[in-house]
Every structure is written in C-alpha cells, then in structure tokens.
mmCIF file of C-alpha atoms and ligand atoms in Angstrom:
data_model
loop_
_atom_site.group_PDB
_atom_site.id
_atom_site.type_symbol
_atom_site.label_atom_id
_atom_site.label_comp_id
_atom_site.label_asym_id
_atom_site.label_seq_id
_atom_site.Cartn_x
_atom_site.Cartn_y
_atom_site.Cartn_z
ATOM 1 C CA MET A 1 -24.578 -3.749 5.357
ATOM 2 C CA ILE A 2 -23.665 0.471 5.448
ATOM 3 C CA VAL A 3 -25.706 2.509 7.256
ATOM 4 C CA VAL A 4 -25.899 6.036 5.843
ATOM 5 C CA LEU A 5 -26.744 9.119 9.351
ATOM 6 C CA LYS A 6 -28.488 12.098 8.696
ATOM 7 C CA HIS A 7 -26.476 14.842 8.678
ATOM 8 C CA ASN A 8 -27.568 16.645 12.035
ATOM 9 C CA ALA A 9 -27.818 13.226 14.140
ATOM 10 C CA PRO A 10 -27.539 13.917 17.647
ATOM 11 C CA GLU A 11 -24.586 12.590 18.644
ATOM 12 C CA GLU A 12 -26.156 10.892 21.777
ATOM 13 C CA GLN A 13 -28.922 8.923 19.787
ATOM 14 C CA VAL A 14 -26.276 7.734 17.662
ATOM 15 C CA ARG A 15 -24.058 6.649 20.540
ATOM 16 C CA GLU A 16 -27.045 4.427 21.489
ATOM 17 C CA PHE A 17 -27.848 3.204 18.547
ATOM 18 C CA CYS A 18 -24.128 2.237 17.812
ATOM 19 C CA ALA A 19 -24.844 0.461 21.743
ATOM 20 C CA GLU A 20 -28.109 -1.043 20.087
ATOM 21 C CA LEU A 21 -25.861 -2.714 16.808
ATOM 22 C CA GLU A 22 -23.104 -4.008 19.174
ATOM 23 C CA ALA A 23 -25.474 -5.484 21.563
ATOM 24 C CA MET A 24 -25.834 -7.521 18.769
ATOM 25 C CA GLY A 25 -22.650 -9.314 17.823
ATOM 26 C CA LEU A 26 -22.004 -6.963 15.351
ATOM 27 C CA GLN A 27 -18.356 -4.471 14.789
ATOM 28 C CA ILE A 28 -19.311 -0.650 13.729
ATOM 29 C CA ASN A 29 -16.874 0.982 11.384
ATOM 30 C CA ASP A 30 -17.222 4.273 11.562
ATOM 31 C CA SER A 31 -16.743 6.552 8.760
ATOM 32 C CA LYS A 32 -17.121 10.324 9.400
ATOM 33 C CA GLY A 33 -16.188 12.651 5.889
ATOM 34 C CA SER A 34 -16.654 15.498 4.052
ATOM 35 C CA ASP A 35 -20.022 15.119 3.860
ATOM 36 C CA THR A 36 -21.222 11.512 5.454
ATOM 37 C CA HIS A 37 -21.131 9.963 7.952
ATOM 38 C CA ILE A 38 -21.252 5.742 7.659
ATOM 39 C CA LEU A 39 -21.480 3.152 10.092
ATOM 40 C CA GLY A 40 -20.422 0.087 8.599
ATOM 41 C CA LEU A 41 -21.637 -3.408 9.823
ATOM 42 C CA ILE A 42 -19.034 -6.093 10.363
ATOM 43 C CA GLY A 43 -20.841 -9.436 11.050
ATOM 44 C CA ASP A 44 -23.635 -11.580 10.760
ATOM 45 C CA THR A 45 -25.933 -9.455 9.627
ATOM 46 C CA LYS A 46 -28.643 -11.188 8.218
ATOM 47 C CA ALA A 47 -30.572 -11.129 11.164
ATOM 48 C CA VAL A 48 -30.383 -6.859 11.182
ATOM 49 C CA ALA A 49 -34.003 -5.544 9.598
ATOM 50 C CA GLU A 50 -33.445 -3.186 6.981
ATOM 51 C CA SER A 51 -36.449 -2.154 7.983
ATOM 52 C CA TRP A 52 -35.664 -1.777 12.120
ATOM 53 C CA VAL A 53 -32.349 -0.185 10.523
ATOM 54 C CA LEU A 54 -34.147 2.921 8.456
ATOM 55 C CA ALA A 55 -37.251 3.070 11.224
ATOM 56 C CA ASN A 56 -33.955 4.156 14.195
ATOM 57 C CA PRO A 57 -34.652 8.419 13.568
ATOM 58 C CA VAL A 58 -30.970 9.320 12.726
ATOM 59 C CA VAL A 59 -30.875 6.450 9.759
ATOM 60 C CA ASP A 60 -30.613 8.639 6.335
ATOM 61 C CA THR A 61 -30.873 5.492 4.951
ATOM 62 C CA CYS A 62 -29.524 2.260 4.824
ATOM 63 C CA ARG A 63 -27.578 -1.079 1.957
ATOM 64 C CA ARG A 64 -26.810 -4.575 2.465
ATOM 65 C CA VAL A 65 -22.716 -4.522 1.149
ATOM 66 C CA SER A 66 -22.178 -8.110 -1.116
ATOM 67 C CA GLU A 67 -18.416 -7.553 -0.910
ATOM 68 C CA PRO A 68 -16.367 -9.590 1.113
ATOM 69 C CA TYR A 69 -14.042 -6.991 1.796
ATOM 70 C CA LYS A 70 -15.587 -4.573 4.345
ATOM 71 C CA LYS A 71 -13.244 -2.291 6.233
ATOM 72 C CA ALA A 72 -11.120 -1.882 2.698
ATOM 73 C CA ASN A 73 -14.355 -1.372 0.827
ATOM 74 C CA ARG A 74 -15.579 1.879 -0.437
ATOM 75 C CA LYS A 75 -19.011 2.123 0.429
ATOM 76 C CA PHE A 76 -17.811 1.924 4.012
ATOM 77 C CA HIS A 77 -15.411 4.605 3.608
ATOM 78 C CA PRO A 78 -16.059 6.739 0.616
ATOM 79 C CA ASP A 79 -13.391 9.931 1.656
ATOM 80 C CA ASP A 80 -9.706 8.865 0.101
ATOM 81 C CA THR A 81 -7.758 7.345 2.753
ATOM 82 C CA VAL A 82 -4.615 9.030 3.253
ATOM 83 C CA VAL A 83 -1.602 7.322 4.492
ATOM 84 C CA ASP A 84 1.469 9.347 6.618
ATOM 85 C CA VAL A 85 4.855 7.688 6.139
ATOM 86 C CA GLY A 86 6.344 8.805 8.787
ATOM 87 C CA GLY A 87 5.562 12.760 7.728
ATOM 88 C CA VAL A 88 5.217 11.798 4.047
ATOM 89 C CA LYS A 89 1.499 11.721 2.425
ATOM 90 C CA ILE A 90 -0.203 9.132 0.198
ATOM 91 C CA GLY A 91 -3.448 9.080 -1.072
ATOM 92 C CA GLY A 92 -6.228 11.959 -1.487
ATOM 93 C CA GLY A 93 -4.317 14.059 -3.544
ATOM 94 C CA HIS A 94 -0.840 13.330 -1.814
ATOM 95 C CA PHE A 95 1.551 11.872 -4.701
ATOM 96 C CA ALA A 96 4.809 9.617 -2.790
ATOM 97 C CA VAL A 97 7.896 7.704 -4.887
ATOM 98 C CA MET A 98 9.459 5.870 -3.390
ATOM 99 C CA ALA A 99 12.671 5.104 -5.021
ATOM 100 C CA GLY A 100 16.718 2.739 -4.260
ATOM 101 C CA PRO A 101 18.373 0.179 -5.502
ATOM 102 C CA CYS A 102 16.280 -3.594 -5.111
ATOM 103 C CA SER A 103 19.044 -4.454 -2.184
ATOM 104 C CA VAL A 104 21.351 -3.086 0.150
ATOM 105 C CA GLU A 105 24.447 -4.211 -0.745
ATOM 106 C CA CYS A 106 26.493 -1.563 1.300
ATOM 107 C CA GLU A 107 26.778 1.871 3.258
ATOM 108 C CA SER A 108 28.590 3.852 -0.001
ATOM 109 C CA GLN A 109 25.918 2.335 -2.101
ATOM 110 C CA ILE A 110 22.935 2.854 0.058
ATOM 111 C CA VAL A 111 23.845 5.989 1.472
ATOM 112 C CA GLU A 112 24.570 8.030 -2.139
ATOM 113 C CA VAL A 113 21.423 6.464 -4.272
ATOM 114 C CA ALA A 114 19.303 7.647 -1.569
ATOM 115 C CA GLN A 115 20.969 11.045 -1.203
ATOM 116 C CA ARG A 116 20.289 11.087 -5.284
ATOM 117 C CA VAL A 117 16.607 10.035 -5.126
ATOM 118 C CA LYS A 118 16.349 12.668 -2.387
ATOM 119 C CA ALA A 119 17.368 15.085 -4.112
ATOM 120 C CA ALA A 120 15.355 14.467 -7.419
ATOM 121 C CA GLY A 121 12.087 14.367 -5.386
ATOM 122 C CA ALA A 122 12.070 10.823 -4.021
ATOM 123 C CA SER A 123 10.217 11.131 -0.630
ATOM 124 C CA LEU A 124 11.305 7.612 0.335
ATOM 125 C CA LEU A 125 13.908 4.978 0.663
ATOM 126 C CA ARG A 126 12.861 1.579 -0.550
ATOM 127 C CA GLY A 127 15.695 -0.931 -0.785
ATOM 128 C CA GLY A 128 15.431 -5.211 0.316
ATOM 129 C CA ALA A 129 17.343 -5.882 3.076
ATOM 130 C CA PHE A 130 15.388 -9.875 3.384
ATOM 131 C CA LYS A 131 15.457 -10.602 -0.393
ATOM 132 C CA PRO A 132 12.951 -13.365 -1.766
ATOM 133 C CA ARG A 133 14.791 -14.976 -4.158
ATOM 134 C CA THR A 134 13.481 -17.541 -6.657
ATOM 135 C CA SER A 135 16.525 -19.277 -6.371
ATOM 136 C CA PRO A 136 18.394 -20.545 -2.620
ATOM 137 C CA TYR A 137 21.600 -19.869 -4.127
ATOM 138 C CA SER A 138 20.980 -15.981 -4.725
ATOM 139 C CA PHE A 139 21.757 -12.785 -3.303
ATOM 140 C CA GLN A 140 19.984 -12.891 0.302
ATOM 141 C CA GLY A 141 20.136 -9.938 1.199
ATOM 142 C CA LEU A 142 21.958 -8.285 4.439
ATOM 143 C CA ARG A 143 19.563 -8.644 6.265
ATOM 144 C CA ALA A 144 19.754 -6.981 9.771
ATOM 145 C CA GLU A 145 22.997 -5.588 8.364
ATOM 146 C CA GLY A 146 21.208 -3.899 5.761
ATOM 147 C CA LEU A 147 18.412 -2.436 8.634
ATOM 148 C CA ASP A 148 20.870 -0.929 10.161
ATOM 149 C CA LEU A 149 22.343 0.608 6.587
ATOM 150 C CA MET A 150 19.221 1.849 5.477
ATOM 151 C CA ASN A 151 18.794 4.027 9.176
ATOM 152 C CA LYS A 152 22.037 5.371 8.205
ATOM 153 C CA ALA A 153 20.998 6.730 5.238
ATOM 154 C CA LYS A 154 18.113 7.963 6.376
ATOM 155 C CA ALA A 155 20.074 9.593 8.663
ATOM 156 C CA VAL A 156 21.797 11.247 5.805
ATOM 157 C CA THR A 157 19.023 12.389 3.561
ATOM 158 C CA GLY A 158 16.229 12.036 6.625
ATOM 159 C CA GLN A 159 13.675 9.915 4.436
ATOM 160 C CA PRO A 160 11.639 7.393 5.768
ATOM 161 C CA LEU A 161 12.626 3.620 5.279
ATOM 162 C CA VAL A 162 10.591 1.622 3.054
ATOM 163 C CA THR A 163 11.695 -2.572 2.941
ATOM 164 C CA GLU A 164 10.161 -5.839 2.688
ATOM 165 C CA LEU A 165 9.102 -8.007 5.644
ATOM 166 C CA MET A 166 9.296 -12.218 5.268
ATOM 167 C CA ASN A 167 8.772 -13.437 8.377
ATOM 168 C CA ASN A 168 6.849 -12.899 11.479
ATOM 169 C CA GLU A 169 9.702 -12.834 13.513
ATOM 170 C CA HIS A 170 11.816 -10.567 12.339
ATOM 171 C CA ILE A 171 8.809 -7.861 13.389
ATOM 172 C CA PRO A 172 10.233 -6.666 16.463
ATOM 173 C CA LEU A 173 13.433 -5.840 14.752
ATOM 174 C CA PHE A 174 11.887 -4.328 12.148
ATOM 175 C CA LEU A 175 10.214 -1.867 14.880
ATOM 176 C CA GLU A 176 13.144 -1.846 17.488
ATOM 177 C CA GLU A 177 14.786 -0.815 13.784
ATOM 178 C CA LYS A 178 11.818 2.262 13.297
ATOM 179 C CA VAL A 179 11.372 0.644 9.865
ATOM 180 C CA ASP A 180 8.136 3.557 7.807
ATOM 181 C CA MET A 181 6.624 1.391 6.760
ATOM 182 C CA ILE A 182 6.778 -2.552 6.019
ATOM 183 C CA GLN A 183 6.725 -3.562 2.361
ATOM 184 C CA ILE A 184 4.518 -7.293 1.930
ATOM 185 C CA GLY A 185 5.749 -8.785 -1.266
ATOM 186 C CA ALA A 186 4.045 -9.859 -4.151
ATOM 187 C CA ARG A 187 5.042 -14.042 -3.072
ATOM 188 C CA ASN A 188 3.915 -13.158 0.724
ATOM 189 C CA MET A 189 0.254 -11.448 -0.064
ATOM 190 C CA GLN A 190 -1.750 -14.503 0.756
ATOM 191 C CA ASN A 191 0.729 -15.374 4.051
ATOM 192 C CA PHE A 192 -2.456 -14.765 6.221
ATOM 193 C CA GLU A 193 -0.048 -14.975 9.474
ATOM 194 C CA LEU A 194 1.950 -12.356 8.359
ATOM 195 C CA LEU A 195 -0.825 -10.234 7.478
ATOM 196 C CA LYS A 196 -2.418 -10.874 10.738
ATOM 197 C CA ALA A 197 0.976 -9.888 12.818
ATOM 198 C CA VAL A 198 1.850 -6.511 10.183
ATOM 199 C CA GLY A 199 -2.286 -5.906 11.006
ATOM 200 C CA ARG A 200 -1.217 -6.083 14.813
ATOM 201 C CA THR A 201 1.249 -3.406 14.511
ATOM 202 C CA ASN A 202 0.647 0.156 13.788
ATOM 203 C CA VAL A 203 2.844 0.086 10.893
ATOM 204 C CA PRO A 204 2.151 1.330 7.743
ATOM 205 C CA VAL A 205 1.655 -1.510 5.424
ATOM 206 C CA LEU A 206 3.301 -1.897 1.664
ATOM 207 C CA LEU A 207 0.593 -4.794 0.438
ATOM 208 C CA LYS A 208 2.489 -5.976 -3.180
ATOM 209 C CA ARG A 209 0.057 -7.728 -4.961
ATOM 210 C CA GLY A 210 0.526 -11.730 -5.457
ATOM 211 C CA LEU A 211 1.969 -12.518 -9.313
ATOM 212 C CA SER A 212 -1.532 -14.601 -10.372
ATOM 213 C CA SER A 213 -3.883 -12.505 -7.645
ATOM 214 C CA THR A 214 -7.254 -11.323 -8.760
ATOM 215 C CA LEU A 215 -7.415 -7.776 -6.994
ATOM 216 C CA GLU A 216 -10.626 -8.579 -5.186
ATOM 217 C CA GLU A 217 -7.972 -11.265 -3.184
ATOM 218 C CA LEU A 218 -5.064 -8.728 -3.380
ATOM 219 C CA VAL A 219 -8.133 -6.009 -1.387
ATOM 220 C CA MET A 220 -9.253 -9.106 0.765
ATOM 221 C CA SER A 221 -5.210 -9.554 1.897
ATOM 222 C CA ALA A 222 -6.079 -5.500 2.487
ATOM 223 C CA GLU A 223 -8.537 -6.701 5.236
ATOM 224 C CA TYR A 224 -6.677 -9.161 6.781
ATOM 225 C CA ILE A 225 -4.374 -5.864 8.141
ATOM 226 C CA MET A 226 -6.987 -4.117 8.078
ATOM 227 C CA ALA A 227 -9.449 -6.340 10.600
ATOM 228 C CA GLU A 228 -6.685 -6.590 13.161
ATOM 229 C CA GLY A 229 -6.863 -2.938 13.799
ATOM 230 C CA ASN A 230 -4.155 -1.819 10.996
ATOM 231 C CA PRO A 231 -5.985 0.950 8.720
ATOM 232 C CA ASN A 232 -2.297 2.357 7.092
ATOM 233 C CA VAL A 233 -2.058 -0.150 4.292
ATOM 234 C CA VAL A 234 -1.406 1.142 0.754
ATOM 235 C CA LEU A 235 -1.642 -1.476 -2.206
ATOM 236 C CA CYS A 236 0.796 -1.550 -4.618
ATOM 237 C CA GLU A 237 0.718 -2.928 -8.014
ATOM 238 C CA ARG A 238 3.960 -4.188 -9.833
ATOM 239 C CA GLY A 239 3.328 -6.566 -12.831
ATOM 240 C CA ILE A 240 1.149 -9.778 -13.015
ATOM 241 C CA ARG A 241 1.456 -12.710 -14.701
ATOM 242 C CA THR A 242 0.576 -13.166 -18.781
ATOM 243 C CA PHE A 243 0.861 -16.059 -20.930
ATOM 244 C CA GLU A 244 3.531 -12.064 -22.158
ATOM 245 C CA THR A 245 6.774 -13.435 -22.896
ATOM 246 C CA SER A 246 8.801 -10.656 -24.157
ATOM 247 C CA MET A 247 9.435 -8.882 -20.243
ATOM 248 C CA ARG A 248 9.105 -10.115 -16.689
ATOM 249 C CA ASN A 249 5.323 -9.384 -15.747
ATOM 250 C CA THR A 250 1.935 -7.495 -17.551
ATOM 251 C CA LEU A 251 1.912 -3.972 -16.219
ATOM 252 C CA ASP A 252 -1.550 -3.880 -14.873
ATOM 253 C CA LEU A 253 -2.326 0.198 -15.091
ATOM 254 C CA ALA A 254 -6.574 -1.375 -15.301
ATOM 255 C CA ALA A 255 -6.436 -1.992 -11.940
ATOM 256 C CA VAL A 256 -5.513 1.885 -10.065
ATOM 257 C CA PRO A 257 -8.736 2.869 -11.696
ATOM 258 C CA MET A 258 -10.484 -0.431 -10.491
ATOM 259 C CA LEU A 259 -9.248 -0.585 -7.370
ATOM 260 C CA LYS A 260 -9.722 2.428 -6.268
ATOM 261 C CA LYS A 261 -13.610 2.207 -7.093
ATOM 262 C CA MET A 262 -13.476 -0.611 -4.892
ATOM 263 C CA THR A 263 -11.555 0.726 -2.076
ATOM 264 C CA HIS A 264 -10.416 3.836 -0.797
ATOM 265 C CA LEU A 265 -6.760 2.893 0.452
ATOM 266 C CA PRO A 266 -3.901 4.719 -1.710
ATOM 267 C CA VAL A 267 -2.896 2.881 -5.034
ATOM 268 C CA VAL A 268 0.998 2.811 -5.774
ATOM 269 C CA ILE A 269 2.235 1.434 -9.036
ATOM 270 C CA ASP A 270 6.198 -0.409 -9.116
ATOM 271 C CA PRO A 271 6.744 -0.685 -12.946
ATOM 272 C CA SER A 272 10.458 -1.489 -12.086
ATOM 273 C CA HIS A 273 9.536 -5.125 -11.092
ATOM 274 C CA ALA A 274 6.351 -4.662 -13.590
ATOM 275 C CA ALA A 275 8.542 -4.579 -17.028
ATOM 276 C CA GLY A 276 12.540 -6.286 -15.478
ATOM 277 C CA ILE A 277 14.052 -3.982 -18.235
ATOM 278 C CA ALA A 278 15.043 -0.489 -16.923
ATOM 279 C CA PHE A 279 14.128 1.646 -20.395
ATOM 280 C CA MET A 280 10.551 0.828 -20.082
ATOM 281 C CA VAL A 281 10.160 2.403 -16.715
ATOM 282 C CA PRO A 282 10.710 6.116 -17.504
ATOM 283 C CA SER A 283 6.678 6.054 -19.657
ATOM 284 C CA LEU A 284 4.973 3.022 -17.099
ATOM 285 C CA ALA A 285 5.914 5.622 -14.670
ATOM 286 C CA GLN A 286 4.394 8.098 -16.852
ATOM 287 C CA ALA A 287 1.013 6.141 -17.678
ATOM 288 C CA ALA A 288 0.888 5.357 -14.045
ATOM 289 C CA VAL A 289 0.294 8.635 -12.895
ATOM 290 C CA ALA A 290 -2.224 9.858 -15.842
ATOM 291 C CA VAL A 291 -4.037 6.362 -14.643
ATOM 292 C CA GLY A 292 -4.735 7.888 -10.459
ATOM 293 C CA ALA A 293 -2.142 6.209 -8.616
ATOM 294 C CA ASP A 294 -1.767 8.285 -5.724
ATOM 295 C CA GLY A 295 2.616 7.582 -6.273
ATOM 296 C CA LEU A 296 5.349 5.622 -7.514
ATOM 297 C CA MET A 297 7.813 2.202 -6.256
ATOM 298 C CA ILE A 298 11.117 2.872 -8.283
ATOM 299 C CA GLU A 299 14.214 0.976 -8.785
ATOM 300 C CA VAL A 300 17.432 2.771 -8.709
ATOM 301 C CA HIS A 301 20.653 1.823 -8.847
ATOM 302 C CA ASN A 302 23.965 3.373 -8.721
ATOM 303 C CA ASN A 303 26.223 0.498 -10.903
ATOM 304 C CA PRO A 304 22.669 -1.413 -12.081
ATOM 305 C CA ALA A 305 25.047 -3.737 -14.393
ATOM 306 C CA LYS A 306 26.962 -4.607 -11.174
ATOM 307 C CA ALA A 307 23.737 -4.573 -9.194
ATOM 308 C CA LYS A 308 23.700 -8.490 -6.636
ATOM 309 C CA SER A 309 19.457 -7.791 -7.399
ATOM 310 C CA ASP A 310 17.024 -6.724 -10.665
ATOM 311 C CA GLY A 311 20.172 -4.294 -11.873
ATOM 312 C CA ALA A 312 18.376 -4.308 -15.893
ATOM 313 C CA GLN A 313 15.464 -2.974 -14.316
ATOM 314 C CA SER A 314 17.147 -0.811 -12.490
ATOM 315 C CA LEU A 315 17.392 3.378 -12.642
ATOM 316 C CA THR A 316 20.143 5.132 -12.691
ATOM 317 C CA PRO A 317 20.676 8.564 -10.408
ATOM 318 C CA ASP A 318 21.171 9.953 -14.172
ATOM 319 C CA GLN A 319 18.488 8.318 -15.160
ATOM 320 C CA PHE A 320 16.222 9.135 -12.648
ATOM 321 C CA ASP A 321 16.749 12.876 -12.188
ATOM 322 C CA ALA A 322 15.770 12.834 -15.810
ATOM 323 C CA LEU A 323 12.729 10.713 -14.975
ATOM 324 C CA MET A 324 11.324 13.007 -12.252
ATOM 325 C CA ALA A 325 11.863 16.280 -14.118
ATOM 326 C CA VAL A 326 8.805 14.720 -16.424
ATOM 327 C CA LEU A 327 6.922 13.253 -13.665
ATOM 328 C CA LYS A 328 6.091 16.559 -11.345
ATOM 329 C CA PRO A 329 4.698 19.033 -14.267
ATOM 330 C CA GLU A 330 2.646 15.620 -15.222
ATOM 331 C CA ILE A 331 2.100 15.064 -11.165
ATOM 332 C CA GLU A 332 0.666 18.212 -11.246
ATOM 333 C CA PHE A 333 -1.074 18.624 -13.906
ATOM 334 C CA PHE A 334 -3.452 15.540 -13.038
ATOM 335 C CA GLY A 335 -4.341 17.558 -9.773
ATOM 336 C CA LYS A 336 -2.463 16.329 -7.189
ATOM 337 C CA LYS A 337 0.907 17.377 -5.049
ATOM 338 C CA LEU A 338 4.166 14.975 -5.338
ATOM 339 C CA ASN A 339 5.650 15.216 -1.052
HETATM 340 C C1 LIG B 401 11.374 -5.979 -4.381
HETATM 341 O O1 LIG B 401 10.246 -4.835 -4.077
HETATM 342 O O2 LIG B 401 12.485 -6.158 -4.755
HETATM 343 C C2 LIG B 401 10.944 -7.128 -4.466
HETATM 344 C C3 LIG B 401 10.678 -8.483 -4.676
HETATM 345 O O3 LIG B 401 9.135 -6.726 -5.704
HETATM 346 P P1 LIG B 401 7.937 -7.557 -5.292
HETATM 347 O O4 LIG B 401 7.273 -8.913 -4.417
HETATM 348 O O5 LIG B 401 6.678 -7.404 -5.819
HETATM 349 O O6 LIG B 401 8.783 -9.137 -6.186
HETATM 350 MN MN1 LIG B 402 13.912 -5.473 -7.202
#
C-alpha cells in the first residue's frame, strides 16, 4: 500500500503514524520527493483498512499496490532515482557512458583503451576480470589480476570501474579492489544469493537483464538487492533471446519506457551484447538515447580482431570517437546531461 501524506503534515504526527504502522509489523519505505511525500508500506497490509488510514489527519490518499515489487516501484518513489558511481551520476537527467573491453587482457590494453574512451567522453571504465563464458575452454578472464590492472587504468584516467561479479566469495576482493560498480551479468540475474549478497554492500549495482527474462523478473531481481538495503541499482537491457538468428540477441528498446513506468531506477542499454556485431552498435546506441535510456555500456577494444572475447562486437577507439561525436548533441537534444 502507498500512503500519500498531506503537504503540510506536521512531522511529529507523521512520526507517530509511522510508529503505529511499524507496530503492526510493517516496514516503511519513506520517499520524500520534490512535491510528494509517500510512505510505501511493505509487508502484510491486508489487515490495514483503508478507512483507518484515511482517517488519520496527516493522510491525503492511499492506494493498494498490486505489483510484487515495492521498493523498486515507481508508485513508491515517483521521482527518478539518481545513482552516484564514484562521483558519476546516472539517472534523473544525467547520462553516463561506460566503455571498455569485454575482458581485461593486459596492462597496456586496458590503460590504452581507458585513455581513449575517457578522451572520447566515457566517464566509467568497463572491463571483465571474471568472465562468464559459454565454454569452459574459452578465456575465463585474468580474475584478481584483472582487477589490479583496472585499478592501474583508473590511476591514469580517474574513471570509476564497472566489472562483473560471479561469486559471493569474491565480494571481499571486490571491496578491497575498490570496484565502484558491481555488474551482475545476464546469466546471474536470478542468482538470488548473489543478489542478496550485493544488496548487503553499499556498492552501486549494474543489473543486466537475463537472456530470457521478463521485465517483471528483472525488476524483482532489483527488488532482491534493494530489500537488503542497497538502493543503488541501475538496470541494463542487453538484448534477449528471440527466434531471430541474424544477430546475437534482439535489443528490446521498448523495455526502456516500460521499465521507466514500472520503476524509478535508471535504465541503461548495452548495444554491444545485444547486436553482437560492431557495425550495428552505433545505430542502436543512438536509438537508446532517443528512447530515453540513462546511459550506455559499449565494448571497445584496441585490436578487436585479436580480442580474447567479444571481438566481433567491439568498436575500435576510432569508431568509438566517431560514435561519441554523434551522441553528444543527441543526448543534449533529448534533454540529458552527459557526465
Ligand atoms: C559483459 O558485459 O561482458 C557480459 C558478459 O554481459 P552479459 O552478462 O550481458 O552477457
Ligand atoms: Mn562481452
């Protein structure tokens, strides 16, 4: 249930009302927006009579929320959430580009790519150290060494780091290595123990949509993270499985307006994994800006032909420069600020 409070509701009376609700075993999601103050009630609200709520002088209106996601629900929090990743803002009008190689391969590769993407306008550096590969015989990533190398790049460019976590046991390492944003990959979107574990950190999370997940399933996974106390979740559409075989996946652009209606969380698009082919990435990136995304994740490699993973979909630094030159005025045209 959501309870909309009156504009001038005295704080003391609001506190008393909240105490009464908590005494009934309910958890309160307090959201004070630009012009609304909403209490989102989480728990078994069946016993809470609407007439009793409405009788309280601090209450303007109340409404039952049928969706299973609560903390992520826009009805609980009408304003856009802005997630701050090491000083880089995503959401609420702030647009962020995360770029870098699929996998970190060596120091010169990650440092060179980081410098190039930073110069082109990417505020966050992506790179995979622990890689989820379909085949156990494929390159699995440099693991802990990859995180060290990303930090070497960060020392040069100052870009906050985004990298994928696949295992609860690696969380202390990720905290020690000061990973700025933890990526939960498509394959782990419903690894609920992993979601709960990152929910117990306060590190921002980039939650990628599962290969065949519905939007409600994606938002429920965000709810798992938020229910543990971490509100800093960014959703990422990265293409889904359909009957189409000419591309790696099908980019679901319609997910952006729908997710924005369902939730207040920022939504970014990863056109690289969606298309799987580099030539499509610029068009899809432009479409992502136009459809209202809050950011992009793009794979860039200094030598895509020799990349240890996802070379076919990686842009060269020159191609990334050209794309950013097109995107910058477009982002502005659509009323967002690139940071
Ligand atoms: C990646 O970002 O390199 C990756 C493996 O992404 P996804 O989980 O979307 O496949
Ligand atoms: Mn990749």
